[in-house]
Amino acid sequence: MRLSRSLAPALILALAASALLAVSSASTAAAYPVPTAVVTTVPAGAKSFDNISADSESVLRCLQTHAFTHDVVDVNTGADDKVRAGWEDEYSTALGLGYSVSLFQGYLTSAWKTPARGTTRANAVVGAAKAQGYPAGATIFLNVEDTKIAGQTSVQNRATIIQWIRNWTKVVAAAGYKPGLYIGVPQALTAADIANVGAQVFWRSASSSAPQAAQGFVIQQSAAQFDITLCGTRIDVDTTSTDNRGNNLTGAVRPRPGVAGMYGVIPTARFYDSGVQLAPGATATVKVLGRGTVPTSGVSAVAVNTSAIGATSTGYLTVYPAGTARPSISSMQVPAGRTVSNLSITRPGSGGAVNVYNGTGSAVRVVLDVQGYYVGGATAHPGAFTPIAPGRFLDSGATVAPGTAVTVKMAGRGGIPATGAGTVAINLTAVSPASSGYLTVYPTGSNRPAASSMQFGAGQSRSALSLVRTGTDGSITVFNGSAGAVRIIVDGQGWYRAGAGTRVGSFTPIAPVRFLDTGTSLTAGASVTVRIAGRGGVPATGASVAAVNVTAVNPGVTGYLTVYPAGTSRPATSTMQFWSGASSAGQILVPIGANGSVTLFNGSGGTVRVVLDVQGYSR
């Protein structure tokens, strides 16, 4: 906090609408989930900062290079006692980047004279904290400074402020949070007063003249580093501590997967943009470990969304571990003159990097966005993922007739065990289909779902990631839902252990369920929010990521769709592209946002029918 300074409004972070595929750098990506957070005890001696303005991702990343690990975020509450937007972006971004976070509510001089507003403002901060999943037991501080009330005697002034703070701390404590006070100057209260207002912990001001709590402090501002400019923002530097009663600062932290095979979400980051196009037959090497919030080691695979832009001839891209022989399979098919993307799960190789190979006959601009990672090691728990060397499990030639299906044995082949694999990650490709249509992949022996796994246009080769449960004899079935013959390719990328996952980052498949079909109602530039939690086999609480397949059905225009966590800024990247007259589909692992929902945006110039199917979720 700034002593003797009125509360500044929070900066509202927003992104302008992107082009078909935005090409911003990793530092400007801005779609953040509202992470599932747990209460944490912040260790004494941690380097912390507070800032009245809401800080962007680039600022928070910069501050990490200066050894900051804890952020005290202002829940910006206006003169009308309502919380202003903007603070939640910093909160969720900081959690996503690995900070621990505590909250504070700033003072408003005009409010002190009315004790009932202590209750009103406390209800506002508690409601905002709960809406963002701020966990019970974490601290919420009240900024208590500039408490001189015009027209009141010293005794009246103290009595008013004491009642005001008691009202505030009572509401915060009743909500399950730990009420704390920051005592700045000018100050009407004495040290004896602040010991009797219901606060459980205290934050020491940088001002030596402010009254100090006898019980000590769980966080202290540095007088030498007060109101400094660093990383393009103004901050106060703090150090966490333990008070005389043994209390430590508490806050929120995003649980990180610590068990082999579990999935860790990161704020989606752009790790590579070839800009000047990657030449035909050329390979680019992209470091993935130790960047963004991907760990420097102990990672078995990363989830990479790869986009191809501006190819003038057909072909493919292959993403594979650096330092290994390039496999003879593709990660995605690339049509001429169209922007396409596909999600793949790829092992990091030499130097913590992956390679991307341009197998088209022309230069192509290549973009790689990383969405998350899997913890390395031998897997033993339900829902844990094990990557395999990319391998071809099926190439049908041209034998799959319209309306027929082919069964593919997965268990006991290509690195997938004979037993224990409940779900497989595959790359599904339709090669030069004779007519428009779709493929549906599902567990052998079960009823074919109404949901498609991928869409394609006549003559257009397409690829799509699919996470599908294995059925009878460890097999999957692929159905050709087009009116013509199609060559089908199935390439394996890895497998998940059978059973319902209970650990952080574990994956649980569900029978594909249609969660949304807009008909033709999603207009140009419009968004629709879809509830995920508590529907179709997804639990009401505890699910942090959804595996979704999104489809644009016979659009009359060319454009793109973006799926992102509800309640967050729309990212400057697309989930999938489509073009006029051809249905398209794409898979994404999307963090579940506010109210257990995700939001879908139509980035085209016309009305589009959009379908969203859910295939599973991660804890």
Coordinates of C-alpha atoms in Angstrom, one line a residue:
M1 CA 0.0 0.0 0.0
R2 CA 1.0 3.6 -0.5
L3 CA 0.9 5.6 2.7
S4 CA -1.4 8.6 2.6
R5 CA -2.5 7.9 -1.0
S6 CA -6.1 7.4 -2.0
L7 CA -7.0 4.0 -3.6
A8 CA -6.3 4.0 -7.3
P9 CA -8.6 2.1 -9.6
A10 CA -7.4 -1.2 -10.8
L11 CA -6.2 -1.6 -14.3
I12 CA -8.6 -3.6 -16.4
L13 CA -6.8 -6.1 -18.5
A14 CA -8.4 -6.8 -21.9
L15 CA -7.4 -8.0 -25.3
A16 CA -8.7 -6.6 -28.5
A17 CA -10.3 -9.0 -30.9
S18 CA -7.6 -11.0 -32.7
A19 CA -7.2 -11.8 -36.3
L20 CA -7.7 -15.3 -37.7
L21 CA -4.6 -16.4 -35.8
A22 CA -2.9 -13.8 -33.7
V23 CA 0.8 -13.8 -33.6
S24 CA 1.5 -12.2 -30.2
S25 CA 4.6 -13.3 -28.2
A26 CA 4.4 -15.5 -25.2
S27 CA 4.5 -12.5 -22.9
T28 CA 1.2 -11.1 -24.2
A29 CA -0.9 -14.2 -24.0
A30 CA -3.7 -13.4 -21.6
A31 CA -6.3 -16.1 -21.2
Y32 CA -6.0 -17.5 -17.7
P33 CA -8.1 -20.1 -16.0
V34 CA -9.5 -19.4 -12.6
P35 CA -7.2 -22.0 -11.1
T36 CA -8.3 -24.6 -8.5
A37 CA -6.5 -23.1 -5.5
V38 CA -5.7 -24.5 -2.1
V39 CA -4.7 -22.7 1.1
T40 CA -1.0 -22.5 1.7
T41 CA 1.2 -21.3 4.5
V42 CA 3.7 -18.9 3.0
P43 CA 7.1 -19.7 4.5
A44 CA 8.9 -17.0 6.5
G45 CA 11.4 -15.1 4.5
A46 CA 9.6 -15.2 1.1
K47 CA 10.0 -12.2 -1.1
S48 CA 6.7 -10.6 -1.7
F49 CA 5.2 -7.4 -3.2
D50 CA 2.0 -5.4 -3.2
N51 CA 0.7 -3.0 -5.8
I52 CA -2.6 -1.1 -6.0
S53 CA -2.6 -1.5 -9.8
A54 CA -3.4 -4.8 -11.4
D55 CA -0.2 -6.2 -13.0
S56 CA 0.0 -7.9 -16.4
E57 CA 1.6 -11.3 -17.2
S58 CA 4.7 -9.7 -18.6
V59 CA 5.2 -7.7 -15.3
L60 CA 4.6 -10.7 -13.2
R61 CA 7.1 -12.8 -15.2
C62 CA 9.6 -10.0 -14.9
L63 CA 9.2 -9.8 -11.1
Q64 CA 9.8 -13.5 -10.9
T65 CA 13.3 -12.9 -12.3
H66 CA 13.9 -10.7 -9.2
A67 CA 13.1 -13.6 -6.9
F68 CA 9.5 -12.6 -6.0
T69 CA 7.4 -15.6 -5.1
H70 CA 4.3 -14.0 -3.3
D71 CA 1.8 -11.4 -4.5
V72 CA -0.6 -9.5 -2.3
V73 CA -3.4 -8.5 -4.7
D74 CA -5.8 -5.6 -4.2
V75 CA -9.5 -6.6 -4.5
N76 CA -10.3 -3.2 -5.8
T77 CA -13.5 -1.9 -4.1
G78 CA -15.0 1.4 -5.3
A79 CA -16.7 4.2 -3.4
D80 CA -20.1 2.4 -4.0
D81 CA -18.7 -0.6 -2.0
K82 CA -18.7 -2.8 -5.1
V83 CA -15.7 -4.7 -6.4
R84 CA -14.3 -3.5 -9.7
A85 CA -13.1 -5.8 -12.4
G86 CA -9.5 -6.3 -13.2
W87 CA -8.0 -7.7 -10.0
E88 CA -9.1 -11.2 -10.8
D89 CA -6.9 -11.2 -13.9
E90 CA -3.8 -10.6 -11.7
Y91 CA -5.0 -13.1 -9.2
S92 CA -5.5 -16.0 -11.7
T93 CA -2.4 -15.0 -13.7
A94 CA -0.1 -15.0 -10.6
L95 CA -1.5 -18.4 -9.5
G96 CA -0.9 -19.8 -13.0
L97 CA 2.7 -18.5 -13.0
G98 CA 3.4 -20.3 -9.7
Y99 CA 3.1 -17.4 -7.2
S100 CA 1.3 -17.8 -3.9
V101 CA -1.3 -15.0 -3.4
S102 CA -3.0 -13.2 -0.5
L103 CA -5.7 -10.6 -0.8
F104 CA -6.2 -7.1 0.6
Q105 CA -9.0 -4.5 0.5
G106 CA -8.0 -0.9 0.2
Y107 CA -9.3 1.9 2.4
L108 CA -11.8 4.6 1.5
T109 CA -11.5 7.7 3.7
S110 CA -15.1 8.7 3.3
A111 CA -16.4 5.3 4.4
W112 CA -14.8 5.4 7.9
K113 CA -17.5 7.6 9.4
T114 CA -20.1 4.9 8.9
P115 CA -19.4 1.6 10.8
A116 CA -22.1 -0.2 8.9
R117 CA -20.0 0.1 5.8
G118 CA -17.5 -2.2 7.4
T119 CA -20.0 -4.9 7.0
T120 CA -20.9 -3.9 3.5
R121 CA -17.4 -3.7 2.2
A122 CA -16.5 -7.0 3.9
N123 CA -19.3 -8.7 2.2
A124 CA -18.1 -7.3 -1.1
V125 CA -14.5 -8.6 -0.7
V126 CA -15.7 -12.0 0.6
G127 CA -18.1 -12.4 -2.3
A128 CA -15.4 -11.6 -4.8
A129 CA -12.9 -13.9 -3.1
K130 CA -15.3 -16.8 -3.1
A131 CA -16.3 -16.2 -6.8
Q132 CA -12.6 -16.7 -7.7
G133 CA -12.2 -19.8 -5.5
Y134 CA -10.0 -18.1 -2.9
P135 CA -9.7 -20.9 -0.4
A136 CA -10.9 -20.9 3.2
G137 CA -8.2 -20.3 5.7
A138 CA -6.4 -17.8 3.5
T139 CA -5.8 -14.3 4.7
I140 CA -7.7 -11.2 3.6
F141 CA -6.1 -7.9 4.8
L142 CA -7.9 -4.6 5.4
N143 CA -5.9 -1.5 4.7
V144 CA -6.3 0.7 7.8
E145 CA -4.8 4.2 7.2
D146 CA -5.9 7.8 6.9
T147 CA -8.5 7.2 9.7
K148 CA -8.9 10.8 10.9
I149 CA -12.6 11.6 10.6
A150 CA -13.5 15.3 10.2
G151 CA -15.8 16.7 12.9
Q152 CA -15.1 13.9 15.5
T153 CA -13.1 14.2 18.6
S154 CA -10.2 11.7 19.1
V155 CA -12.3 9.5 21.4
Q156 CA -15.3 9.5 19.0
N157 CA -13.0 8.9 16.1
R158 CA -11.4 5.8 17.7
A159 CA -14.7 4.4 18.7
T160 CA -16.1 4.7 15.2
I161 CA -13.1 3.1 13.6
I162 CA -12.9 0.3 16.1
Q163 CA -16.6 -0.6 15.5
W164 CA -16.0 -0.3 11.7
I165 CA -13.1 -2.8 11.8
R166 CA -14.9 -5.2 14.2
N167 CA -17.8 -5.3 11.7
W168 CA -15.4 -6.0 8.9
T169 CA -13.4 -8.7 10.7
K170 CA -16.6 -10.5 11.9
V171 CA -17.8 -10.9 8.3
V172 CA -14.4 -12.1 7.0
A173 CA -13.9 -14.6 9.8
A174 CA -17.5 -15.9 9.5
A175 CA -16.8 -16.6 5.8
G176 CA -13.9 -18.9 6.8
Y177 CA -11.1 -16.5 5.9
K178 CA -8.4 -15.1 8.3
P179 CA -8.9 -11.4 8.8
G180 CA -5.7 -9.4 8.9
L181 CA -4.9 -5.6 9.2
Y182 CA -2.4 -3.4 7.6
I183 CA -1.9 -0.3 9.8
G184 CA -0.6 2.7 8.0
V185 CA -0.6 6.5 8.7
P186 CA -2.1 8.9 9.5
Q187 CA -3.7 6.8 12.2
A188 CA -6.4 7.4 14.9
L189 CA -5.9 4.0 16.6
T190 CA -3.3 3.1 19.2
A191 CA -1.4 -0.2 19.5
A192 CA -3.8 -1.2 22.3
D193 CA -6.8 -0.5 20.1
I194 CA -5.6 -2.7 17.2
A195 CA -5.2 -5.6 19.5
N196 CA -9.0 -5.6 20.2
V197 CA -10.7 -5.3 16.8
G198 CA -10.9 -9.0 15.9
A199 CA -7.9 -9.2 13.6
Q200 CA -6.0 -12.5 13.6
V201 CA -2.8 -11.4 11.9
F202 CA -1.0 -8.2 11.0
W203 CA 1.0 -6.7 8.2
R204 CA 3.6 -4.2 9.3
S205 CA 3.7 -0.9 7.4
A206 CA 6.9 0.7 6.2
S207 CA 6.1 3.7 8.4
S208 CA 8.0 3.7 11.7
S209 CA 5.3 6.0 13.2
A210 CA 2.4 3.6 12.6
P211 CA 1.3 1.7 15.8
Q212 CA 2.6 -1.8 15.9
A213 CA 0.8 -4.9 16.9
A214 CA 2.3 -6.5 20.1
Q215 CA 1.8 -10.0 18.6
G216 CA 4.1 -9.2 15.7
F217 CA 3.6 -9.6 12.0
V218 CA 3.2 -12.2 9.3
I219 CA 4.4 -9.8 6.6
Q220 CA 6.5 -6.6 6.7
Q221 CA 7.0 -3.8 4.2
S222 CA 10.6 -2.8 3.5
A223 CA 11.2 0.9 4.3
A224 CA 14.2 0.8 2.0
Q225 CA 12.2 -0.5 -0.9
F226 CA 8.9 1.3 -0.5
D227 CA 7.1 2.7 -3.6
I228 CA 9.8 1.7 -6.0
T229 CA 9.6 1.3 -9.8
L230 CA 10.5 -2.2 -11.0
C231 CA 9.5 -4.1 -14.2
G232 CA 7.6 -1.1 -15.4
T233 CA 5.3 -0.9 -12.4
R234 CA 5.3 0.7 -8.9
I235 CA 5.5 -1.8 -6.0
D236 CA 6.2 -2.0 -2.3
V237 CA 8.6 -4.8 -1.4
D238 CA 7.6 -7.1 1.5
T239 CA 9.1 -10.0 3.4
T240 CA 6.9 -12.7 5.0
S241 CA 7.6 -13.6 8.6
T242 CA 6.2 -15.5 11.7
D243 CA 4.6 -13.5 14.4
N244 CA 5.1 -13.8 18.2
R245 CA 2.2 -16.3 18.4
G246 CA 3.6 -18.6 15.7
N247 CA 1.2 -17.5 13.0
N248 CA 2.4 -17.4 9.4
L249 CA 0.9 -15.6 6.4
T250 CA -1.6 -17.8 4.6
G251 CA -2.8 -17.4 1.0
A252 CA -3.7 -19.3 -2.1
V253 CA -1.5 -21.5 -4.3
R254 CA -2.4 -23.6 -7.3
P255 CA -1.6 -27.2 -6.6
R256 CA 1.1 -28.6 -8.9
P257 CA 1.0 -32.2 -10.0
G258 CA 3.6 -34.1 -8.1
V259 CA 2.8 -37.6 -9.2
A260 CA 4.1 -39.3 -12.4
G261 CA 1.8 -39.0 -15.4
M262 CA -0.4 -36.1 -14.0
Y263 CA -1.2 -33.0 -16.1
G264 CA -0.1 -29.6 -15.2
V265 CA -1.9 -26.6 -16.8
I266 CA 0.0 -23.5 -17.7
P267 CA -1.1 -20.1 -19.0
T268 CA -1.1 -20.9 -22.7
A269 CA 2.1 -19.5 -24.1
R270 CA 3.5 -18.9 -27.5
F271 CA 6.8 -20.8 -27.6
Y272 CA 7.5 -20.4 -31.3
D273 CA 6.4 -18.3 -34.4
S274 CA 8.5 -18.9 -37.5
G275 CA 7.5 -15.5 -38.8
V276 CA 9.5 -15.6 -42.0
Q277 CA 8.2 -18.9 -43.2
L278 CA 9.8 -22.3 -42.5
A279 CA 11.2 -23.6 -45.8
P280 CA 9.9 -26.8 -47.3
G281 CA 11.8 -29.8 -45.9
A282 CA 13.2 -27.6 -43.0
T283 CA 13.1 -28.4 -39.3
A284 CA 12.9 -25.9 -36.5
T285 CA 13.9 -26.7 -32.9
V286 CA 11.9 -25.2 -30.1
K287 CA 12.9 -25.4 -26.4
V288 CA 9.9 -26.2 -24.2
L289 CA 11.3 -27.2 -20.8
G290 CA 12.1 -24.3 -18.4
R291 CA 9.9 -21.8 -20.3
G292 CA 6.8 -20.2 -19.1
T293 CA 5.8 -22.4 -16.1
V294 CA 6.9 -25.7 -17.7
P295 CA 9.4 -27.3 -15.3
T296 CA 13.0 -27.5 -16.3
S297 CA 13.1 -31.3 -15.8
G298 CA 10.8 -34.2 -14.8
V299 CA 8.5 -33.7 -17.8
S300 CA 7.4 -36.7 -19.9
A301 CA 5.4 -34.8 -22.5
V302 CA 3.9 -31.4 -23.4
A303 CA 0.6 -30.5 -25.0
V304 CA 1.3 -28.4 -28.0
N305 CA -1.1 -26.7 -30.3
T306 CA 0.6 -26.4 -33.7
S307 CA -0.7 -24.0 -36.4
A308 CA 0.2 -23.9 -40.1
I309 CA -0.4 -20.6 -41.9
G310 CA 0.0 -19.7 -45.6
A311 CA 1.1 -23.0 -47.2
T312 CA 0.7 -22.8 -51.0
S313 CA 0.9 -26.6 -51.4
T314 CA -0.5 -29.5 -49.5
G315 CA 1.5 -31.6 -47.1
Y316 CA 2.0 -32.1 -43.4
L317 CA 3.9 -31.0 -40.2
T318 CA 5.5 -33.5 -37.8
V319 CA 6.3 -32.5 -34.2
Y320 CA 8.7 -34.9 -32.4
P321 CA 11.4 -35.0 -29.7
A322 CA 14.6 -33.1 -30.6
G323 CA 17.6 -35.3 -31.0
T324 CA 15.6 -38.3 -32.2
A325 CA 15.0 -39.6 -35.7
R326 CA 12.0 -38.0 -37.3
P327 CA 9.1 -40.5 -37.3
S328 CA 7.5 -41.4 -40.6
I329 CA 4.1 -40.1 -39.4
S330 CA 2.5 -36.7 -39.4
S331 CA 1.2 -34.6 -36.5
M332 CA -1.2 -32.7 -38.8
Q333 CA -2.2 -32.4 -42.4
V334 CA -1.8 -29.0 -44.1
P335 CA -4.1 -28.0 -47.0
A336 CA -3.0 -25.4 -49.5
G337 CA -4.2 -21.8 -48.8
R338 CA -5.8 -22.6 -45.5
T339 CA -4.9 -22.0 -41.9
V340 CA -5.1 -25.2 -39.8
S341 CA -4.1 -26.3 -36.3
N342 CA -4.0 -29.5 -34.3
L343 CA -3.2 -30.4 -30.7
S344 CA -0.5 -33.1 -30.1
I345 CA 1.1 -34.6 -27.0
T346 CA 4.8 -34.7 -27.6
R347 CA 7.8 -35.8 -25.6
P348 CA 10.6 -33.3 -25.1
G349 CA 14.0 -34.4 -26.4
S350 CA 17.6 -33.1 -26.4
G351 CA 18.0 -29.8 -24.6
G352 CA 14.4 -29.9 -23.4
A353 CA 13.2 -29.2 -27.0
V354 CA 10.9 -30.5 -29.7
N355 CA 11.4 -30.3 -33.5
V356 CA 8.8 -29.3 -36.0
Y357 CA 9.3 -30.5 -39.6
N358 CA 7.7 -28.9 -42.7
G359 CA 6.6 -31.7 -44.9
T360 CA 4.7 -29.5 -47.4
G361 CA 6.0 -28.5 -50.8
S362 CA 6.1 -24.8 -49.9
A363 CA 7.2 -22.4 -47.2
V364 CA 4.8 -22.3 -44.3
R365 CA 4.5 -20.1 -41.2
V366 CA 4.5 -22.3 -38.1
V367 CA 3.2 -21.4 -34.7
L368 CA 3.6 -23.5 -31.5
D369 CA 1.5 -22.7 -28.4
V370 CA 2.0 -24.9 -25.3
Q371 CA -1.0 -25.6 -23.1
G372 CA 0.4 -27.9 -20.4
Y373 CA 2.8 -30.7 -19.5
Y374 CA 2.8 -34.2 -18.0
V375 CA 5.0 -35.1 -15.0
G376 CA 7.6 -37.7 -15.9
G377 CA 8.3 -41.1 -14.3
A378 CA 6.8 -44.5 -14.1
T379 CA 3.0 -44.2 -13.8
A380 CA 1.0 -46.2 -11.2
H381 CA -2.2 -44.2 -10.5
P382 CA -5.5 -44.0 -12.3
G383 CA -5.6 -41.2 -14.9
A384 CA -1.9 -41.0 -15.3
F385 CA -0.5 -40.5 -18.7
T386 CA 2.5 -42.3 -20.4
P387 CA 3.7 -41.0 -23.7
I388 CA 4.9 -43.4 -26.4
A389 CA 7.1 -43.0 -29.4
P390 CA 4.7 -41.9 -32.1
G391 CA 3.6 -45.0 -34.0
R392 CA 1.2 -46.0 -36.7
F393 CA -1.6 -48.3 -35.5
L394 CA -3.7 -48.2 -38.6
D395 CA -3.5 -47.2 -42.3
S396 CA -6.6 -48.4 -44.0
G397 CA -5.4 -47.6 -47.5
A398 CA -8.7 -46.8 -49.3
T399 CA -10.8 -49.6 -47.8
V400 CA -13.2 -47.8 -45.4
A401 CA -16.5 -47.5 -47.3
P402 CA -19.1 -44.9 -46.5
G403 CA -21.1 -45.7 -43.4
T404 CA -18.8 -48.5 -42.2
A405 CA -16.3 -48.9 -39.4
V406 CA -12.9 -50.3 -38.8
T407 CA -11.6 -51.7 -35.5
V408 CA -8.1 -51.0 -34.3
K409 CA -6.3 -53.0 -31.6
M410 CA -4.4 -50.6 -29.3
A411 CA -3.6 -52.6 -26.2
G412 CA -0.3 -54.6 -26.3
R413 CA 1.1 -52.7 -29.3
G414 CA 3.5 -49.9 -29.8
G415 CA 4.3 -49.2 -26.2
I416 CA 0.7 -49.5 -24.9
P417 CA 0.5 -52.3 -22.3
A418 CA -1.8 -55.3 -22.9
T419 CA -3.7 -54.4 -19.7
G420 CA -4.3 -51.3 -17.7
A421 CA -4.7 -48.7 -20.4
G422 CA -8.2 -47.2 -20.1
T423 CA -7.8 -44.4 -22.6
V424 CA -5.5 -43.8 -25.5
A425 CA -4.3 -40.5 -27.1
I426 CA -4.4 -40.8 -30.9
N427 CA -3.9 -38.6 -33.9
L428 CA -6.8 -39.4 -36.3
T429 CA -6.3 -38.5 -40.0
A430 CA -8.7 -38.6 -43.0
V431 CA -6.7 -38.7 -46.2
S432 CA -8.2 -37.3 -49.4
P433 CA -11.8 -38.2 -48.6
A434 CA -14.1 -38.7 -51.6
S435 CA -16.9 -36.5 -50.0
S436 CA -17.5 -34.3 -47.0
G437 CA -18.3 -36.0 -43.7
Y438 CA -16.8 -37.0 -40.4
L439 CA -15.1 -39.7 -38.4
T440 CA -16.2 -40.9 -35.0
V441 CA -13.9 -42.9 -32.8
Y442 CA -15.2 -44.8 -29.8
P443 CA -14.6 -47.9 -27.6
T444 CA -15.1 -51.1 -29.4
G445 CA -18.1 -53.0 -28.2
S446 CA -20.0 -49.9 -27.1
N447 CA -22.7 -47.9 -28.9
R448 CA -21.5 -45.4 -31.4
P449 CA -22.0 -41.9 -29.9
A450 CA -23.8 -39.1 -31.8
A451 CA -20.7 -36.9 -31.4
S452 CA -18.1 -36.8 -34.2
S453 CA -14.4 -36.9 -33.5
M454 CA -13.4 -34.9 -36.6
Q455 CA -14.9 -33.2 -39.7
F456 CA -13.5 -33.0 -43.2
G457 CA -14.4 -31.6 -46.6
A458 CA -14.2 -33.5 -49.9
G459 CA -10.6 -33.8 -51.0
Q460 CA -9.3 -32.2 -47.9
S461 CA -7.0 -34.2 -45.7
R462 CA -7.5 -33.4 -42.0
S463 CA -6.0 -34.5 -38.6
A464 CA -7.4 -34.2 -35.1
L465 CA -6.2 -35.4 -31.7
S466 CA -8.7 -37.6 -29.9
L467 CA -8.7 -39.1 -26.3
V468 CA -10.7 -42.3 -26.5
R469 CA -11.4 -45.1 -24.1
T470 CA -10.4 -48.6 -25.2
G471 CA -13.2 -51.2 -25.4
T472 CA -13.4 -54.9 -26.1
D473 CA -10.0 -56.5 -26.2
G474 CA -8.3 -53.1 -25.8
S475 CA -9.5 -51.9 -29.2
I476 CA -11.1 -48.7 -30.6
T477 CA -13.5 -48.4 -33.5
V478 CA -13.4 -45.7 -36.2
F479 CA -16.6 -45.0 -38.2
N480 CA -16.7 -43.3 -41.6
G481 CA -19.6 -40.9 -41.5
S482 CA -19.2 -39.6 -45.0
A483 CA -20.9 -40.6 -48.3
G484 CA -17.6 -41.7 -49.9
A485 CA -14.7 -44.0 -49.2
V486 CA -11.9 -42.5 -47.1
R487 CA -8.4 -43.6 -46.1
I488 CA -8.1 -43.5 -42.3
I489 CA -4.9 -43.3 -40.3
V490 CA -4.5 -43.8 -36.6
D491 CA -1.3 -42.8 -34.9
G492 CA -0.7 -43.5 -31.2
Q493 CA 0.7 -40.8 -28.9
G494 CA 0.3 -42.3 -25.5
W495 CA -2.1 -43.9 -22.9
Y496 CA -3.8 -43.2 -19.6
R497 CA -4.1 -45.7 -16.8
A498 CA -7.6 -47.1 -16.4
G499 CA -9.8 -45.9 -13.5
A500 CA -11.3 -42.7 -12.2
G501 CA -8.5 -40.3 -11.4
T502 CA -8.4 -38.7 -8.0
R503 CA -5.0 -36.9 -7.9
V504 CA -4.2 -33.5 -9.1
G505 CA -3.8 -33.6 -12.9
S506 CA -5.3 -37.1 -13.4
F507 CA -7.5 -37.7 -16.4
T508 CA -10.9 -39.4 -16.3
P509 CA -12.6 -40.2 -19.7
I510 CA -16.4 -40.0 -20.1
A511 CA -18.6 -41.2 -22.9
P512 CA -18.6 -38.3 -25.4
V513 CA -21.5 -36.0 -24.5
R514 CA -22.9 -33.1 -26.5
F515 CA -22.9 -30.1 -24.2
L516 CA -23.8 -27.5 -26.8
D517 CA -25.5 -27.3 -30.2
T518 CA -26.2 -23.7 -31.1
G519 CA -28.3 -24.6 -34.2
T520 CA -27.5 -21.5 -36.4
S521 CA -27.7 -18.9 -33.6
L522 CA -24.1 -18.0 -32.9
T523 CA -23.7 -14.7 -34.7
A524 CA -20.5 -13.0 -35.9
G525 CA -18.3 -11.9 -33.0
A526 CA -20.7 -13.4 -30.4
S527 CA -19.8 -15.7 -27.5
V528 CA -21.7 -18.4 -25.7
T529 CA -20.9 -19.8 -22.2
V530 CA -21.3 -23.5 -21.6
R531 CA -21.6 -25.1 -18.2
I532 CA -19.2 -28.1 -17.9
A533 CA -19.1 -29.0 -14.2
G534 CA -21.8 -31.1 -12.9
R535 CA -23.0 -32.4 -16.3
G536 CA -22.6 -35.5 -18.4
G537 CA -20.3 -37.3 -16.0
V538 CA -18.1 -34.3 -15.1
P539 CA -18.2 -33.8 -11.4
A540 CA -19.7 -30.6 -9.9
T541 CA -16.4 -29.8 -8.2
G542 CA -12.8 -30.9 -8.6
A543 CA -12.6 -30.8 -12.4
S544 CA -10.0 -28.2 -13.6
V545 CA -9.6 -29.1 -17.3
A546 CA -12.0 -30.4 -19.9
A547 CA -11.1 -32.4 -23.0
V548 CA -13.5 -30.9 -25.6
N549 CA -14.1 -31.4 -29.3
V550 CA -15.5 -28.2 -31.0
T551 CA -17.1 -28.3 -34.4
A552 CA -18.2 -25.6 -36.9
V553 CA -21.0 -27.2 -39.0
N554 CA -21.2 -26.2 -42.6
P555 CA -20.3 -22.5 -42.1
G556 CA -21.2 -20.1 -44.8
V557 CA -18.1 -18.0 -44.0
T558 CA -14.4 -18.5 -43.2
G559 CA -13.2 -17.8 -39.7
Y560 CA -12.2 -19.4 -36.4
L561 CA -13.5 -20.4 -33.0
T562 CA -11.8 -19.8 -29.7
V563 CA -12.7 -21.8 -26.6
Y564 CA -11.4 -20.5 -23.3
P565 CA -12.1 -20.5 -19.5
A566 CA -15.3 -18.5 -18.6
G567 CA -14.6 -15.4 -16.7
T568 CA -11.2 -14.7 -18.2
S569 CA -10.0 -12.5 -21.0
R570 CA -10.3 -14.1 -24.5
P571 CA -6.9 -15.2 -25.7
A572 CA -5.3 -13.9 -28.8
T573 CA -5.1 -17.4 -30.3
S574 CA -7.7 -19.5 -32.0
T575 CA -8.8 -23.1 -31.1
M576 CA -9.7 -24.1 -34.6
Q577 CA -10.1 -22.6 -38.1
F578 CA -12.9 -23.2 -40.6
W579 CA -13.7 -22.2 -44.1
S580 CA -16.9 -21.6 -46.0
G581 CA -18.8 -24.7 -46.9
A582 CA -16.7 -27.2 -45.0
S583 CA -17.4 -28.5 -41.5
S584 CA -14.3 -28.5 -39.3
A585 CA -13.6 -29.8 -35.8
G586 CA -10.7 -29.5 -33.3
Q587 CA -9.8 -30.9 -29.9
I588 CA -8.6 -28.7 -27.0
L589 CA -7.7 -29.3 -23.3
V590 CA -9.4 -26.2 -21.9
P591 CA -9.2 -25.1 -18.3
I592 CA -12.7 -24.8 -16.7
G593 CA -13.4 -21.3 -15.6
A594 CA -15.9 -19.3 -13.6
N595 CA -19.0 -21.2 -12.5
G596 CA -17.6 -24.4 -13.9
S597 CA -17.9 -23.1 -17.4
V598 CA -16.0 -22.4 -20.7
T599 CA -16.8 -19.7 -23.2
L600 CA -16.8 -20.2 -27.0
F601 CA -16.2 -17.2 -29.4
N602 CA -17.2 -17.0 -33.1
G603 CA -14.4 -15.2 -34.8
S604 CA -16.0 -15.0 -38.2
G605 CA -18.0 -12.5 -40.1
G606 CA -21.2 -14.6 -40.2
T607 CA -23.5 -16.8 -38.2
V608 CA -22.2 -20.3 -37.5
R609 CA -23.7 -23.4 -36.0
V610 CA -21.3 -24.6 -33.3
V611 CA -21.2 -28.0 -31.5
L612 CA -19.2 -28.8 -28.4
D613 CA -18.7 -32.3 -27.2
V614 CA -16.9 -33.3 -24.0
Q615 CA -14.7 -36.4 -23.9
G616 CA -13.2 -36.3 -20.3
Y617 CA -11.7 -34.1 -17.6
S618 CA -8.7 -33.7 -15.5
R619 CA -8.6 -33.0 -11.8

